[in-house]
CSV table of C-alpha atoms in Angstrom, one decimal:
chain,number,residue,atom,x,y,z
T,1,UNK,CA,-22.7,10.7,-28.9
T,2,UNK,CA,-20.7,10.3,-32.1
T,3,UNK,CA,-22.2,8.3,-35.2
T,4,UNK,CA,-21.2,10.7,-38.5
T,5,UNK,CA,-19.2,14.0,-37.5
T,6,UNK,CA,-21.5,16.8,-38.7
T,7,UNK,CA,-24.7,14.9,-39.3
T,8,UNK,CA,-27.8,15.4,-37.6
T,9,UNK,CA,-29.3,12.5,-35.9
T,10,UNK,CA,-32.5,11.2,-33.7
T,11,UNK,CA,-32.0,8.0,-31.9
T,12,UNK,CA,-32.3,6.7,-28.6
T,13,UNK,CA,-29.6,6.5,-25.8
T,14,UNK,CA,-28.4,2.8,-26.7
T,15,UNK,CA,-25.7,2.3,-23.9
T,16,UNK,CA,-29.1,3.2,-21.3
T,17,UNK,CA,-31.5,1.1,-22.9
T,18,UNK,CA,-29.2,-1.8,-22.9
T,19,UNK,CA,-28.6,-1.2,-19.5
T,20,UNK,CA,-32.0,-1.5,-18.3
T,21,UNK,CA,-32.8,-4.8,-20.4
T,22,UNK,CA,-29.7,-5.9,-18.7
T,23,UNK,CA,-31.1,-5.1,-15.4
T,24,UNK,CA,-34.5,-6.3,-16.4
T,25,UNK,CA,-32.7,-10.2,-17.0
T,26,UNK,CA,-30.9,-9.6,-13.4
T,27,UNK,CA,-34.0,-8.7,-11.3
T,28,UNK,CA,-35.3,-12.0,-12.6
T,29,UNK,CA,-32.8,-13.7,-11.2
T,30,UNK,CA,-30.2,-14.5,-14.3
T,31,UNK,CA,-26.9,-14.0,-13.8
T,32,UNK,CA,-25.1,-16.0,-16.6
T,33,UNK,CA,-25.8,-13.3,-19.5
T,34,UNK,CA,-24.2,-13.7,-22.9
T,35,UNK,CA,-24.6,-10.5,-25.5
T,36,UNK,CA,-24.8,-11.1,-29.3
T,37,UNK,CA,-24.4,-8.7,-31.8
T,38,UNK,CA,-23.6,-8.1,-35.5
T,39,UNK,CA,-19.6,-7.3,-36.0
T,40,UNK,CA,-18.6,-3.3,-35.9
T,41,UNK,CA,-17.5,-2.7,-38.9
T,42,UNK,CA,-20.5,-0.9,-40.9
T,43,UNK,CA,-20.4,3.1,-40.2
T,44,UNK,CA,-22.8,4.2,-38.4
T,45,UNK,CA,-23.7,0.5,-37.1
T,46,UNK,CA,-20.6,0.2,-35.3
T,47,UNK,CA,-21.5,2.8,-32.6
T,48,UNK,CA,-25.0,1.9,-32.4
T,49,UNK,CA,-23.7,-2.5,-31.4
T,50,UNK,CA,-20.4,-0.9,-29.1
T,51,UNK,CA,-22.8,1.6,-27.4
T,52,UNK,CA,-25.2,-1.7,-26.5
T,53,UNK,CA,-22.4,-3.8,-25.5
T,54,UNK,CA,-21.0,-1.2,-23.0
T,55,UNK,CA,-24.4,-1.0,-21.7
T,56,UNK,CA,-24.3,-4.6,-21.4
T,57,UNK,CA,-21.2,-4.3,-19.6
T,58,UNK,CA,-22.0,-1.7,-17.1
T,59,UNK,CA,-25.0,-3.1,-16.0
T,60,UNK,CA,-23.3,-6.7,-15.0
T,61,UNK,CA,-20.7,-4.2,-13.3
T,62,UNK,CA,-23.3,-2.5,-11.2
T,63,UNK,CA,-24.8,-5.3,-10.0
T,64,UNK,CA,-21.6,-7.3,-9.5
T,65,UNK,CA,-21.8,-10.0,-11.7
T,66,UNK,CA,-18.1,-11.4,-13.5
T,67,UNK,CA,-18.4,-10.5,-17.6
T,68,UNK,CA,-17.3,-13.4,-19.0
T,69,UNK,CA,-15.7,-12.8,-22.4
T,70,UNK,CA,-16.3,-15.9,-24.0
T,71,UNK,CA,-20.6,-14.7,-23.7
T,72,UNK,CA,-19.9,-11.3,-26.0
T,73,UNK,CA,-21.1,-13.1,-29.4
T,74,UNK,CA,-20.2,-11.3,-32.8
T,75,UNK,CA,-22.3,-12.5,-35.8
T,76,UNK,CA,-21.2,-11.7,-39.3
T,77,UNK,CA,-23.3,-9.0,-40.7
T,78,UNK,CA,-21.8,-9.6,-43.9
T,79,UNK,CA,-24.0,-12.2,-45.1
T,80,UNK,CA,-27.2,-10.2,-44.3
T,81,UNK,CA,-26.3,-7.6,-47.0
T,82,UNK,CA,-26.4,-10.6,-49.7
T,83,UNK,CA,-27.7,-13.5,-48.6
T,84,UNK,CA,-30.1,-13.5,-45.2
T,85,UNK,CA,-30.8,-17.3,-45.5
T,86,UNK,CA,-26.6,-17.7,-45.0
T,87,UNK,CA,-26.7,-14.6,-42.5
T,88,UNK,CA,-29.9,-17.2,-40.4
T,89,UNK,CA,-27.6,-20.2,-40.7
T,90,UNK,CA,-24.5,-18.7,-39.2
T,91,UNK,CA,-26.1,-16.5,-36.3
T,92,UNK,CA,-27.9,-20.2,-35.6
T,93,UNK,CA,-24.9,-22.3,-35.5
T,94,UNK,CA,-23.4,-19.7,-33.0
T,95,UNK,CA,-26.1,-19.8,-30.6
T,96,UNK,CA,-25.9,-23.7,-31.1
T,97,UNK,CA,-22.6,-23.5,-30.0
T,98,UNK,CA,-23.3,-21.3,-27.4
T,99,UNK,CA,-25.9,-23.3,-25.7
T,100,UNK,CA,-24.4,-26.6,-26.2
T,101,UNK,CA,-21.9,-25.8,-23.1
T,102,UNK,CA,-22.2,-27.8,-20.0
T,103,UNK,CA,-25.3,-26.3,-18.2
T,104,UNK,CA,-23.3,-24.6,-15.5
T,105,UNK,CA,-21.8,-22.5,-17.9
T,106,UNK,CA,-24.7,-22.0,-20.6
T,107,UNK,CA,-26.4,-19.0,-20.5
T,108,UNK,CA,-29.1,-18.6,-18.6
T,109,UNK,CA,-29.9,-14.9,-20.4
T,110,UNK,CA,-29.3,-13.1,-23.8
T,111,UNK,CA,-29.4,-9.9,-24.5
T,112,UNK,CA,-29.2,-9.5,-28.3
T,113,UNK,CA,-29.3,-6.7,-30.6
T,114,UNK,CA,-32.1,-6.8,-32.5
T,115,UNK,CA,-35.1,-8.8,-32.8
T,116,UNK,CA,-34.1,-11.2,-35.1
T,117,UNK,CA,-31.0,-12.7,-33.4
T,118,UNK,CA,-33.7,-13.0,-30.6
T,119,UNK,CA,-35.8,-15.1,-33.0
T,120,UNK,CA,-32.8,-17.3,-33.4
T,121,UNK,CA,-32.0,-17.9,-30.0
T,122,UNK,CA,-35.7,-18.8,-29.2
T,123,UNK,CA,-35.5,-20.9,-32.6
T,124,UNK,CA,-32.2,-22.9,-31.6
T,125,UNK,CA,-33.0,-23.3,-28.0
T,126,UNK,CA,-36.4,-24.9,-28.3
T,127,UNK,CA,-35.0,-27.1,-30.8
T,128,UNK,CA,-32.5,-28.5,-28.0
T,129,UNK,CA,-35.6,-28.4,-25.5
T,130,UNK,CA,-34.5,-25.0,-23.4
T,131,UNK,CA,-36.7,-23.9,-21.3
T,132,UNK,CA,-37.8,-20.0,-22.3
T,133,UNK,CA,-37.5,-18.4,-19.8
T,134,UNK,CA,-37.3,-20.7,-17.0
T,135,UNK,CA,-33.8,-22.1,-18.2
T,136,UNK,CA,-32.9,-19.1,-20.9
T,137,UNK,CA,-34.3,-15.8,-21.2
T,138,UNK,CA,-34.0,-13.6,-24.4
T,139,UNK,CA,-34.3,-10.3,-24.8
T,140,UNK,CA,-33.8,-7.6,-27.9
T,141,UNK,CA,-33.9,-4.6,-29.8
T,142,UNK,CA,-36.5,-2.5,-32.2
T,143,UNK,CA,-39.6,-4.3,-31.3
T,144,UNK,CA,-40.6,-5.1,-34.4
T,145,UNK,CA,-43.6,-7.7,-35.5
T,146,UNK,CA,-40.5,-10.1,-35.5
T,147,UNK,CA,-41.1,-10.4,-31.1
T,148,UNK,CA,-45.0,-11.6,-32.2
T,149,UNK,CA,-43.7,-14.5,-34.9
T,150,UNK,CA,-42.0,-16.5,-31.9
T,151,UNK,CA,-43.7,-18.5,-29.1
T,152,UNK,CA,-42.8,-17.0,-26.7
T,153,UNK,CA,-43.5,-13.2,-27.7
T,154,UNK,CA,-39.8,-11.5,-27.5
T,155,UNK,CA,-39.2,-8.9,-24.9
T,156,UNK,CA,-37.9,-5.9,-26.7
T,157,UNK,CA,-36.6,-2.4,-26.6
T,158,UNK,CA,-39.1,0.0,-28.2
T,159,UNK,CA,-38.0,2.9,-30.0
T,160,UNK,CA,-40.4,6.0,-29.7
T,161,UNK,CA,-41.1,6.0,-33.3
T,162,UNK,CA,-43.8,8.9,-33.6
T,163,UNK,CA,-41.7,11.1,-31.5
T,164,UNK,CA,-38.0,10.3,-33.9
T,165,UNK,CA,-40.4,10.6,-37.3
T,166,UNK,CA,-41.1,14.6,-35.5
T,167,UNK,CA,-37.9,15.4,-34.1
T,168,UNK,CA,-36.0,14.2,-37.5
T,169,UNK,CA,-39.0,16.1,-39.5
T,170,UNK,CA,-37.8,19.4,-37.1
T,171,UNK,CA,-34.3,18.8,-38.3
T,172,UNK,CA,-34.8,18.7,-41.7
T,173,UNK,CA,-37.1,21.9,-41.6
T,174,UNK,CA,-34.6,23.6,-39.6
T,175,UNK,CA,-31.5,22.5,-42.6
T,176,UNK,CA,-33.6,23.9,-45.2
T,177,UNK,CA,-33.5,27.0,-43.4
T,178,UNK,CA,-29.9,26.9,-43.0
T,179,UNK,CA,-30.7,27.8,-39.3
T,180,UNK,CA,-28.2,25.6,-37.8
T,181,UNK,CA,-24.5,26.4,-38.6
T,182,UNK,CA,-23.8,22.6,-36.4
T,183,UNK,CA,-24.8,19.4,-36.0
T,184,UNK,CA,-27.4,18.4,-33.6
T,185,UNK,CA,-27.8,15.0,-32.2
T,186,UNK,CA,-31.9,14.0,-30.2
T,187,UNK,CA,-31.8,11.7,-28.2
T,188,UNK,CA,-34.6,10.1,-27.1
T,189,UNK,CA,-36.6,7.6,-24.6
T,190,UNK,CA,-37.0,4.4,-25.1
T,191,UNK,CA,-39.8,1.8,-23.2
T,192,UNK,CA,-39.4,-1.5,-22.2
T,193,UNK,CA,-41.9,-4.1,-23.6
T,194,UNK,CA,-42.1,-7.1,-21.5
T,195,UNK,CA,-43.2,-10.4,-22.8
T,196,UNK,CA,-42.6,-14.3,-22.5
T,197,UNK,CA,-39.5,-14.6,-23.5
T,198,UNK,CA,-38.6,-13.6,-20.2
T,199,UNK,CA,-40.6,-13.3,-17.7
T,200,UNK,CA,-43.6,-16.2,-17.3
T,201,UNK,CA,-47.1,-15.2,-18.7
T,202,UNK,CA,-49.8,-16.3,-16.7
């Protein structure tokens, strides 16, 4: 794993998690899967989106399902540094466009970085009368309060927050005490949390 050259890190294995939510969309029967993601161009950031997509990727592979290109969506995370309301607006006219294909090739899942892309695609597709998850499925990243604010609840990567906040806390001891003469990158677990938005909740 390589985010900043001799910097310690805790995270959680990105291109496996992905993988499994991946998975998680295919065992339900989707096969149409787009992937939407900020742009890699912001340090550390740029690992944490290309490590996710090649997760993305491997899982279609493994299961033998085409990637189709033209479903890897790049929003401009530009706009979120200044202006989030402009940052909303232009992740939602790219889902729009995205979902306005002819049905056979629209989307049928998404897996998306973080929760609030999620949001948006739950947002845009309810607003052309979707079906989530019978006709679209949605998944994410960080499993924040974000996957409670949307009807349906978002299905969402959890990070192992307790156990990062210890292991990080180790690190830090262990740098004050000049102990470590290199780098050391934790990774971590991860858990899958399973909701409406795409599986049906009785």
């Amino acid at each position: 794993y390589e985010y900043f050259p001799r910097t310690n890190l805790v995270t959680i294995d990105n291109i496996e998690a992905t993988r499994d939510i991946t998975t998680h969309l295919i065992a339900t029967g989707k096969r149409r899967l787009a992937f939407i993601s900020p742009q890699y161009h912001y340090g550390y950031r740029i690992k944490f989106a290309q490590d996710r997509e090649y997760g993305f990727r491997r899982a279609l592979e493994e299961n033998g399902i085409e990637i189709n290109n033209d479903n890897i969506i790049r929003t401009s995370f530009e706009t979120a540094a200044g202006n989030f309301e402009e940052y909303i607006a232009n992740t939602n006219s790219l889902i729009t466009e995205l979902l306005s294909r002819p049905e056979a090739n629209r989307p049928d899942g998404i897996v998306c970085t973080n929760d609030e892309i999620a949001a948006c695609c739950i947002n845009v597709a309810k607003k052309m009368g979707i079906k989530i998850p019978e006709e679209l499925a949605v998944t994410a990243f960080d499993n924040t309060i974000t996957c409670l604010l949307t009807d349906p609840f978002i299905t969402s990567i959890e990070h192992p927050n307790y156990e990062m906040g210890y292991e990080s806390a180790k690190l830090l001891i262990s740098v004050i005490d000049e102990k470590p003469k290199v780098s050391k990158q934790v990774l971590l677990g991860h858990k899958l949390a399973k909701r409406g938005s795409s599986i049906r909740i009785q």
